Tab-separated table of C-alpha atoms in Angstrom:
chain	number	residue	atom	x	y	z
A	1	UNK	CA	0.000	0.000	0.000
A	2	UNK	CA	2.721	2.470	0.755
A	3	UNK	CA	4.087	1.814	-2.241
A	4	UNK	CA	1.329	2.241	-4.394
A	5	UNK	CA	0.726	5.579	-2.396
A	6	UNK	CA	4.287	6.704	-3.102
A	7	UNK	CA	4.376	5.993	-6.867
A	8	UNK	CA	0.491	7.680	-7.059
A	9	UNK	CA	2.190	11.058	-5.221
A	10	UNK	CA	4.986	10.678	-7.759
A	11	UNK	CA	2.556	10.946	-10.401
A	12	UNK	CA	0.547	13.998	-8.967
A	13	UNK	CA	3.441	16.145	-7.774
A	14	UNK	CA	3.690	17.157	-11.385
A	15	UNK	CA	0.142	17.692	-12.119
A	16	UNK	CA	0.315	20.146	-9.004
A	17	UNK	CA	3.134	22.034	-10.381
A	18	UNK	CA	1.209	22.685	-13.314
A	19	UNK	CA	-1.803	23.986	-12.068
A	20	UNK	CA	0.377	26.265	-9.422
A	21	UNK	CA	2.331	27.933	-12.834
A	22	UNK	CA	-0.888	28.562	-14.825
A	23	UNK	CA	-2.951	29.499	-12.011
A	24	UNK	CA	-0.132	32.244	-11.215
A	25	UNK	CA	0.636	31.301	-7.921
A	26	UNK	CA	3.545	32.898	-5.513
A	27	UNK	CA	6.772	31.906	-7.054
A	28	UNK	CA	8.549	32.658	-4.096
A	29	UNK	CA	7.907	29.151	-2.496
A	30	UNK	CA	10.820	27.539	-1.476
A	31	UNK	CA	12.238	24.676	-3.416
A	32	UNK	CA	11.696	20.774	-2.083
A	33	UNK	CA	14.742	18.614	-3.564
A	34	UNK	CA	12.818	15.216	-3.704
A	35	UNK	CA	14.493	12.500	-1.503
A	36	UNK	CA	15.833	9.471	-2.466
A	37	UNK	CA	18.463	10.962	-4.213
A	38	UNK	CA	21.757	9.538	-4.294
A	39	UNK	CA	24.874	11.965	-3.549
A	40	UNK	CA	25.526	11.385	-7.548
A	41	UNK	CA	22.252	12.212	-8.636
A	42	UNK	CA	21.533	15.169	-6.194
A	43	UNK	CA	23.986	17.585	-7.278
A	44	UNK	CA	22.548	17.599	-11.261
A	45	UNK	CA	19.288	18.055	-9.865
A	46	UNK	CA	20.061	21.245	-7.881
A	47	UNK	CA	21.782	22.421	-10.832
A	48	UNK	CA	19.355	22.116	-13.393
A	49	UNK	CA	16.825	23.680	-10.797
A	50	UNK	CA	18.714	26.537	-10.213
A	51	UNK	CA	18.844	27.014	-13.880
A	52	UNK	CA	14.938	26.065	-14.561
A	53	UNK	CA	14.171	28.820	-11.904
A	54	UNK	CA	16.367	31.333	-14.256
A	55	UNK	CA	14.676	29.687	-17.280
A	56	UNK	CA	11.206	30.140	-16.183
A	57	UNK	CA	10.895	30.791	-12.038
A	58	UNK	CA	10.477	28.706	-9.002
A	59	UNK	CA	7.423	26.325	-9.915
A	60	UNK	CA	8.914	25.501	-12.951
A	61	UNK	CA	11.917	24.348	-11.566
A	62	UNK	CA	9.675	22.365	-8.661
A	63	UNK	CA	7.534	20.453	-11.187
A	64	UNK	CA	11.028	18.950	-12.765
A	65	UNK	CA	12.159	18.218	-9.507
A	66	UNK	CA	8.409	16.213	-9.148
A	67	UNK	CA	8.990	14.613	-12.446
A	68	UNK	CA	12.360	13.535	-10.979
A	69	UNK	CA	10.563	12.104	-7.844
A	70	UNK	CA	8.632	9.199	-9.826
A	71	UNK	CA	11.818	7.409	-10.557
A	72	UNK	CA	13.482	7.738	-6.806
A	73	UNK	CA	14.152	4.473	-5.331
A	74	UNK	CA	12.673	2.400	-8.861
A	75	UNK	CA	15.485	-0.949	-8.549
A	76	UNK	CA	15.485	-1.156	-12.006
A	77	UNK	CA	17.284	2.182	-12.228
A	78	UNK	CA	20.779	2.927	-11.570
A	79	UNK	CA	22.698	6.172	-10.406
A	80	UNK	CA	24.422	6.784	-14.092
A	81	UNK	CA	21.202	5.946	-15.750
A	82	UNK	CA	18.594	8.858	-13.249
A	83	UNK	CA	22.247	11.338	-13.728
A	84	UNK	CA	21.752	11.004	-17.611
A	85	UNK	CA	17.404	11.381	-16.903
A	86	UNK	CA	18.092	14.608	-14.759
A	87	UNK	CA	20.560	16.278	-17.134
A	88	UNK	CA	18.379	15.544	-20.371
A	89	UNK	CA	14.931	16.629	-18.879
A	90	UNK	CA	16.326	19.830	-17.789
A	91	UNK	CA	17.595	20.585	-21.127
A	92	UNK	CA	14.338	19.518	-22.759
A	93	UNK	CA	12.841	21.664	-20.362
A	94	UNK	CA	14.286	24.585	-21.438
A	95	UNK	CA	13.958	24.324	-24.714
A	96	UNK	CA	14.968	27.259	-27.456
A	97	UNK	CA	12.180	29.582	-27.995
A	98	UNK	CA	12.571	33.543	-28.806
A	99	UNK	CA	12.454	33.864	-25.277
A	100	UNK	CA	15.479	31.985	-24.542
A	101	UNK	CA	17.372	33.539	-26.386
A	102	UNK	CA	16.912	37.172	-25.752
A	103	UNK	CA	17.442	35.243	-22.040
A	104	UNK	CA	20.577	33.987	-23.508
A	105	UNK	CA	21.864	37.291	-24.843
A	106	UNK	CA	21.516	39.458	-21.918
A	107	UNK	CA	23.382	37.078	-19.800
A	108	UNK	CA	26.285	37.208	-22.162
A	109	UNK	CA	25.524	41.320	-22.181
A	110	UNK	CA	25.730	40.644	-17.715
A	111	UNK	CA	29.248	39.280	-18.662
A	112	UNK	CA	30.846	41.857	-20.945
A	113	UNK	CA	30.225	44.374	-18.922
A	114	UNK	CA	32.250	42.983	-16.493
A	115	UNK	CA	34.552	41.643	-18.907
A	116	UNK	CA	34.732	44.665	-21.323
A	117	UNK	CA	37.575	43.449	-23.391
A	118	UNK	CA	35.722	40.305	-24.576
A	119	UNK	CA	34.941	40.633	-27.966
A	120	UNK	CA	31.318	41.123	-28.917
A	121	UNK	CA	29.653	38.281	-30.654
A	122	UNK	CA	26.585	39.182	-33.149
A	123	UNK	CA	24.416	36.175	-32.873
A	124	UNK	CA	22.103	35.191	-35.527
A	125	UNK	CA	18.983	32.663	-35.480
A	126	UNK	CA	16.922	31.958	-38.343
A	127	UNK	CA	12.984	30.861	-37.079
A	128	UNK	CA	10.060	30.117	-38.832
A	129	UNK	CA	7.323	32.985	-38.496
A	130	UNK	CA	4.817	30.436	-36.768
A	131	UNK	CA	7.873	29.493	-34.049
A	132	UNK	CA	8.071	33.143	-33.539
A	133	UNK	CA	3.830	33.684	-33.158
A	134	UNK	CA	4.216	30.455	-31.159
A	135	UNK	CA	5.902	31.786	-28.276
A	136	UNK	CA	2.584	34.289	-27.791
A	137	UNK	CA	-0.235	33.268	-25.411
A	138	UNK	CA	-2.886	31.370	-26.776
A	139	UNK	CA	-5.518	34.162	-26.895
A	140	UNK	CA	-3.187	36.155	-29.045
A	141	UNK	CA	-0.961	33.579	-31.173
A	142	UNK	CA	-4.092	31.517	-32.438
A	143	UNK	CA	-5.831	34.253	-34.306
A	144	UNK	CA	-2.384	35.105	-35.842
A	145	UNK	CA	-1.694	31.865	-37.033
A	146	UNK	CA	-4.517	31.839	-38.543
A	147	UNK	CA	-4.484	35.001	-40.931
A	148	UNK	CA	-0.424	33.913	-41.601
A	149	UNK	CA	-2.169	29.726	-42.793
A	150	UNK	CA	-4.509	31.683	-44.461
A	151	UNK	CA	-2.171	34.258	-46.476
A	152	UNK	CA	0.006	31.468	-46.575
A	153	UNK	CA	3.190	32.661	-44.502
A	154	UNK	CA	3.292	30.317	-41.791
A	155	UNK	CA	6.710	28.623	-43.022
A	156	UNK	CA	7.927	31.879	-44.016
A	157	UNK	CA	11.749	32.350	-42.607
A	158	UNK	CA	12.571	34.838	-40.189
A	159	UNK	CA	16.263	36.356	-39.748
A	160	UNK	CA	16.608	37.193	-36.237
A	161	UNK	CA	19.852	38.667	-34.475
A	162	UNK	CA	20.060	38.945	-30.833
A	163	UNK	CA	23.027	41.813	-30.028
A	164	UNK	CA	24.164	43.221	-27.191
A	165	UNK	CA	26.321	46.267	-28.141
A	166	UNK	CA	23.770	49.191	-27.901
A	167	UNK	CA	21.063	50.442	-25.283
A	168	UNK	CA	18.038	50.070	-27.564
A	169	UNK	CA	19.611	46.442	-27.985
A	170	UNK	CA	19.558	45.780	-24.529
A	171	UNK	CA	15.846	47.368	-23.831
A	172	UNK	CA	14.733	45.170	-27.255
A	173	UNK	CA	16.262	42.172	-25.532
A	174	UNK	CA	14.719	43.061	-21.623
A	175	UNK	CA	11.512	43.289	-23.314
A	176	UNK	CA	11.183	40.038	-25.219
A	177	UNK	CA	12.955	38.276	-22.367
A	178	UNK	CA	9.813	39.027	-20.287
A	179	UNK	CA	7.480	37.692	-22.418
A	180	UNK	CA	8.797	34.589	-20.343
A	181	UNK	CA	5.781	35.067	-17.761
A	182	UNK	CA	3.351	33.908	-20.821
A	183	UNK	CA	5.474	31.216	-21.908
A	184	UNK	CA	3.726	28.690	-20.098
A	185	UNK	CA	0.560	30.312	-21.470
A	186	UNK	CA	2.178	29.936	-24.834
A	187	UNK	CA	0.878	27.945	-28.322
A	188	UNK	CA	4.013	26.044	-27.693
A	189	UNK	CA	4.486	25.133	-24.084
A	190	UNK	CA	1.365	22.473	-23.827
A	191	UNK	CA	3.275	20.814	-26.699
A	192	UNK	CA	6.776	20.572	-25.393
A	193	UNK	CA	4.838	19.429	-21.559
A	194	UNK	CA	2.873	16.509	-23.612
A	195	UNK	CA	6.255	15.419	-24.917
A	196	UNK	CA	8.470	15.553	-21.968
A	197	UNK	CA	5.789	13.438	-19.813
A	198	UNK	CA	5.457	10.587	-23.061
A	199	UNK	CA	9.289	10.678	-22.721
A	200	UNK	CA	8.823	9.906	-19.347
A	201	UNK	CA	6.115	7.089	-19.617
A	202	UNK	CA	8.097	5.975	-22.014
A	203	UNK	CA	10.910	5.413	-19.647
A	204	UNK	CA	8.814	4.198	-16.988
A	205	UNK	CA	7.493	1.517	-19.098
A	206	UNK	CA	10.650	0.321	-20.402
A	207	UNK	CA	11.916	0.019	-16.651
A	208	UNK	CA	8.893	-2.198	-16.184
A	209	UNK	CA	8.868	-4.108	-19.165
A	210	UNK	CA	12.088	-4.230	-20.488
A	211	UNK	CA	15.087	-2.504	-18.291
A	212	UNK	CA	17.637	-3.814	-20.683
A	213	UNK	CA	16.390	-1.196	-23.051
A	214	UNK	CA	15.759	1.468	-20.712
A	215	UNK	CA	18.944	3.348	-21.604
A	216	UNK	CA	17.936	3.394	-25.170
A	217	UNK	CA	14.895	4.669	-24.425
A	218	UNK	CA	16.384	7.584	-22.432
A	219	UNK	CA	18.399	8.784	-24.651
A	220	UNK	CA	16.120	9.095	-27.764
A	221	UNK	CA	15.439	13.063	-25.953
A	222	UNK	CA	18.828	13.782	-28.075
A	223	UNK	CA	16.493	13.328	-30.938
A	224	UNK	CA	15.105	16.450	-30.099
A	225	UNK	CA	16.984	19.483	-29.595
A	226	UNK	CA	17.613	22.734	-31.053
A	227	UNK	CA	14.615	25.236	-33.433
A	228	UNK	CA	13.318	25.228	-36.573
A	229	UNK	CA	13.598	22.303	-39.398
A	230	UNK	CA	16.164	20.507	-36.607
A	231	UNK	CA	13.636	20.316	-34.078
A	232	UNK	CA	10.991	19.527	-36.370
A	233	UNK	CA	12.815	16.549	-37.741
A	234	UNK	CA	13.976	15.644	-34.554
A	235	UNK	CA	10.235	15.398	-32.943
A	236	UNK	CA	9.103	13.734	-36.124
A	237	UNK	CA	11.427	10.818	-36.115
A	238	UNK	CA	10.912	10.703	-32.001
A	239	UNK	CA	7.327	9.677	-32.549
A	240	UNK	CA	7.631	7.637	-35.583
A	241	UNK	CA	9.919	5.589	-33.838
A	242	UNK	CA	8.254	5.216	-30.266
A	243	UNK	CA	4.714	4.648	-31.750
A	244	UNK	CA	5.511	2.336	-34.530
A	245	UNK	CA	8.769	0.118	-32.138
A	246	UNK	CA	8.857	1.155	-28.446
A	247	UNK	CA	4.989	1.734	-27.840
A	248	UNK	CA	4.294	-1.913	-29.008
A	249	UNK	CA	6.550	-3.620	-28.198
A	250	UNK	CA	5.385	-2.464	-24.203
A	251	UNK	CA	1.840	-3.163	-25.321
A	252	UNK	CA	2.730	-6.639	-26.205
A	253	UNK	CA	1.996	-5.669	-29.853
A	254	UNK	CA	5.334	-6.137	-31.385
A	255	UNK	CA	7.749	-9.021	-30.006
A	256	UNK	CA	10.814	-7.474	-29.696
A	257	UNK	CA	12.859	-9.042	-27.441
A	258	UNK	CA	16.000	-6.625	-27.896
A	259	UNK	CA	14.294	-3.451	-28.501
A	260	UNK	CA	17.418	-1.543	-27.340
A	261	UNK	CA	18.927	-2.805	-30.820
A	262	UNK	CA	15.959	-2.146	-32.662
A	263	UNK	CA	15.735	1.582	-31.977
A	264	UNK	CA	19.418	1.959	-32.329
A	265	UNK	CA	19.009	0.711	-35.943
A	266	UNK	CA	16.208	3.060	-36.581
A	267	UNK	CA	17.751	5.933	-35.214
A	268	UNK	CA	20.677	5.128	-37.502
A	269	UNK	CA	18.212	5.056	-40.169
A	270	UNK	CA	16.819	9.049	-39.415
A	271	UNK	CA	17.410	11.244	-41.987
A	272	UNK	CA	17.141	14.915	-42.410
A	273	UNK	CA	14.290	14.131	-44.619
A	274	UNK	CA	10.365	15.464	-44.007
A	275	UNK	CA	9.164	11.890	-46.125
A	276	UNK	CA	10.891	9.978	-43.287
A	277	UNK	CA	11.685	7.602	-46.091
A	278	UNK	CA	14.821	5.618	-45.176
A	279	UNK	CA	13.772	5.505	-41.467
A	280	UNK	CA	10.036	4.111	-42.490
A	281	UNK	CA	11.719	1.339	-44.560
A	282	UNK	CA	14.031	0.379	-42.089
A	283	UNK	CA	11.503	0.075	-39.198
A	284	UNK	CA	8.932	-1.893	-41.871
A	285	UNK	CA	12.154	-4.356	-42.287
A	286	UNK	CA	12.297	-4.675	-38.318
A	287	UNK	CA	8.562	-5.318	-37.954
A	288	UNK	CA	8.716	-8.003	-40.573
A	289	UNK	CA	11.812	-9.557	-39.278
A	290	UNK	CA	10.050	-9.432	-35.228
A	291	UNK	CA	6.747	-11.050	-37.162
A	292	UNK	CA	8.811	-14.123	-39.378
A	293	UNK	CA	10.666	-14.572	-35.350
A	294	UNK	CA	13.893	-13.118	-36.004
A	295	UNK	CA	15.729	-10.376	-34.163
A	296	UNK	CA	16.816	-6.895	-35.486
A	297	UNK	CA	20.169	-6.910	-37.915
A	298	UNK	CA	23.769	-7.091	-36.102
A	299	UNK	CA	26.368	-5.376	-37.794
C-alpha cells in the first residue's frame, strides 16, 4: 500500500506544479529537492533547478524536480542511468524559444560588462514565423496563425539577431525576455509538456517491461533538440519511432525481445528528410523480421 501511495504522489506532484504555474501562484515558495536521491544524482538536480528557476521561475523548476521524484528508489534504475534522466529533462525543459534567447543574450551582455575586453559576438537565429507567433499566449498567437495559414506565410523564414552592443539592444532584448511570464501560457508550451511526460512514460514503461532497453529509451530526448527544421525533424522521427517500435513492443503488440537494438538501428536510419523515407523502410524491415521470429540486424 505504501508503495502504491508513493508511486500515485509521484505521479501527482507534477500535475500540481502545473496547475500552481498557470494558475499564477507565488513563485517565491521555497524549493523541495525530492528524496531518495543519491549523492551522484543530487547535485545535477540542484543544478538544473537553479537554472529552470532562471529559465522560467520557481514552480517551474519544482515540477522537474516532481517529475524527478517518480523514478526515486525504482530498482530497475541505476545512479548513471537517473544522472543522464536529470541532465536531459532539464535541457528539454528549457527548450529554445525567442524567449530563450533574448534570455541567452543578456546574460552574455551581464558578462561583458564585467569583462569589457571580450569581444562582442553578433548572434544570428533563423525561425520560422509560426515558431516566432508560437511563443505568444494562446488568446493572441491563435488568431495570428490563422491570418499567416490563411495568407500562406506560416513557413515563411525569419532572420533574427540577438546583439548586445547598444542600449536600444539591450531594452529590445529586456523586453522580449519578459514575455517569459506567458510562456507557459504559450501555443508552444502544452506541446513541449505533452512530450516531456510521453518521454517519461516511455521510460517508466521500459523500466517495467524491459530494463535492458531502458537506456535506449532515455536517450532518444537527443532526438530532439535545437529550433526550426532541426527540431521539427527531430520530434518527427521521435514519434515515428516510439509509436511504430517502443509503444508496441510495451503493449505486447510487437515481439521485440532486444528493442534496445531495434531503436538503435532506426535511429541510424533518421534522416534529415520530411518523407521519413529511409527511417520508415528500415523500421517496416524490423517489424517483418520481429513477425517471421527473427531479431533486429547485427552489424
Amino acid at each position: 500500500m505504501n508503495g502504491l501511495k508513493a508511486k500515485l504522489e509521484g505521479w501527482l506532484a507534477p500535475v500540481r506544479s502545473t496547475v500552481a504555474q498557470l494558475m499564477g501562484e507565488d513563485d517565491d515558495s521555497p524549493l523541495c529537492v525530492p528524496d531518495g536521491l543519491s549523492d551522484t544524482v543530487r547535485p545535477i538536480a540542484v543544478e538544473a533547478m537553479n537554472m529552470l528557476v532562471d529559465y522560467q521561475g520557481t514552480s517551474y523548476a519544482q515540477l522537474y524536480l516532481d517529475r524527478l521524484k517518480r523514478f526515486a528508489g525504482r530498482r530497475t534504475l541505476d545512479d548513471a542511468l537517473f544522472c543522464e534522466i536529470a541532465r536531459l529533462m532539464a535541457a528539454r525543459m528549457s527548450y529554445e524559444d525567442p524567449i530563450r534567447m533574448a534570455q541567452l543574450k543578456l546574460a552574455e551582455a551581464e558578462i561583458r560588462n564585467r569583462r569589457p575586453q571580450d569581444t562582442y559576438i553578433d548572434d544570428v537565429w533563423k525561425f520560422r514565423l509560426d515558431e516566432m507567433v508560437s511563443s505568444l499566449p494562446g488568446m493572441v498567437a491563435d488568431p495570428v496563425l490563422s491570418g499567416l495559414a490563411w495568407m500562406g506565410w506560416l513557413h515563411m523564414p525569419v532572420t533574427r539577431r540577438f546583439r548586445t552592443d547598444s542600449r536600444l539592444s539591450i531594452r529590445r532584448l529586456k523586453m522580449e525576455a519578459s514575455l517569459r511570464r506567458w510562456r507557459l501560457r504559450s501555443v508552444r508550451y502544452p506541446k513541449e509538456r505533452a512530450w516531456v511526460e510521453r518521454w517519461l512514460h516511455m521510460i517508466d514503461r521500459s523500466l517495467t517491461k524491459q530494463p535492458e532497453a531502458a537506456s535506449t529509451i532515455v536517450r532518444t530526448a537527443t532526438m530532439v533538440q535545437g529550433y526550426g527544421h532541426v527540431y521539427r525533424q527531430g520530434l518527427a522521427d521521435w514519434h515515428l519511432i516510439i509509436d511504430e517500435l517502443a509503444k508496441p513492443t510495451f503493449d505486447g503488440k510487437l515481439n521485440l525481445p532486444d528493442l534496445a537494438a531495434a531503436v538503435a538501428e532506426a535511429r541510424a536510419a533518421a534522416m534529415p528528410d520530411p518523407r521519413q523515407a529511409a527511417l520508415k523502410r528500415t523500421i517496416a524491415a524490423i517489424k517483418a523480421r520481429a513477425a517471421d521470429g527473427g531479431d533486429v540486424a547485427v552489424g
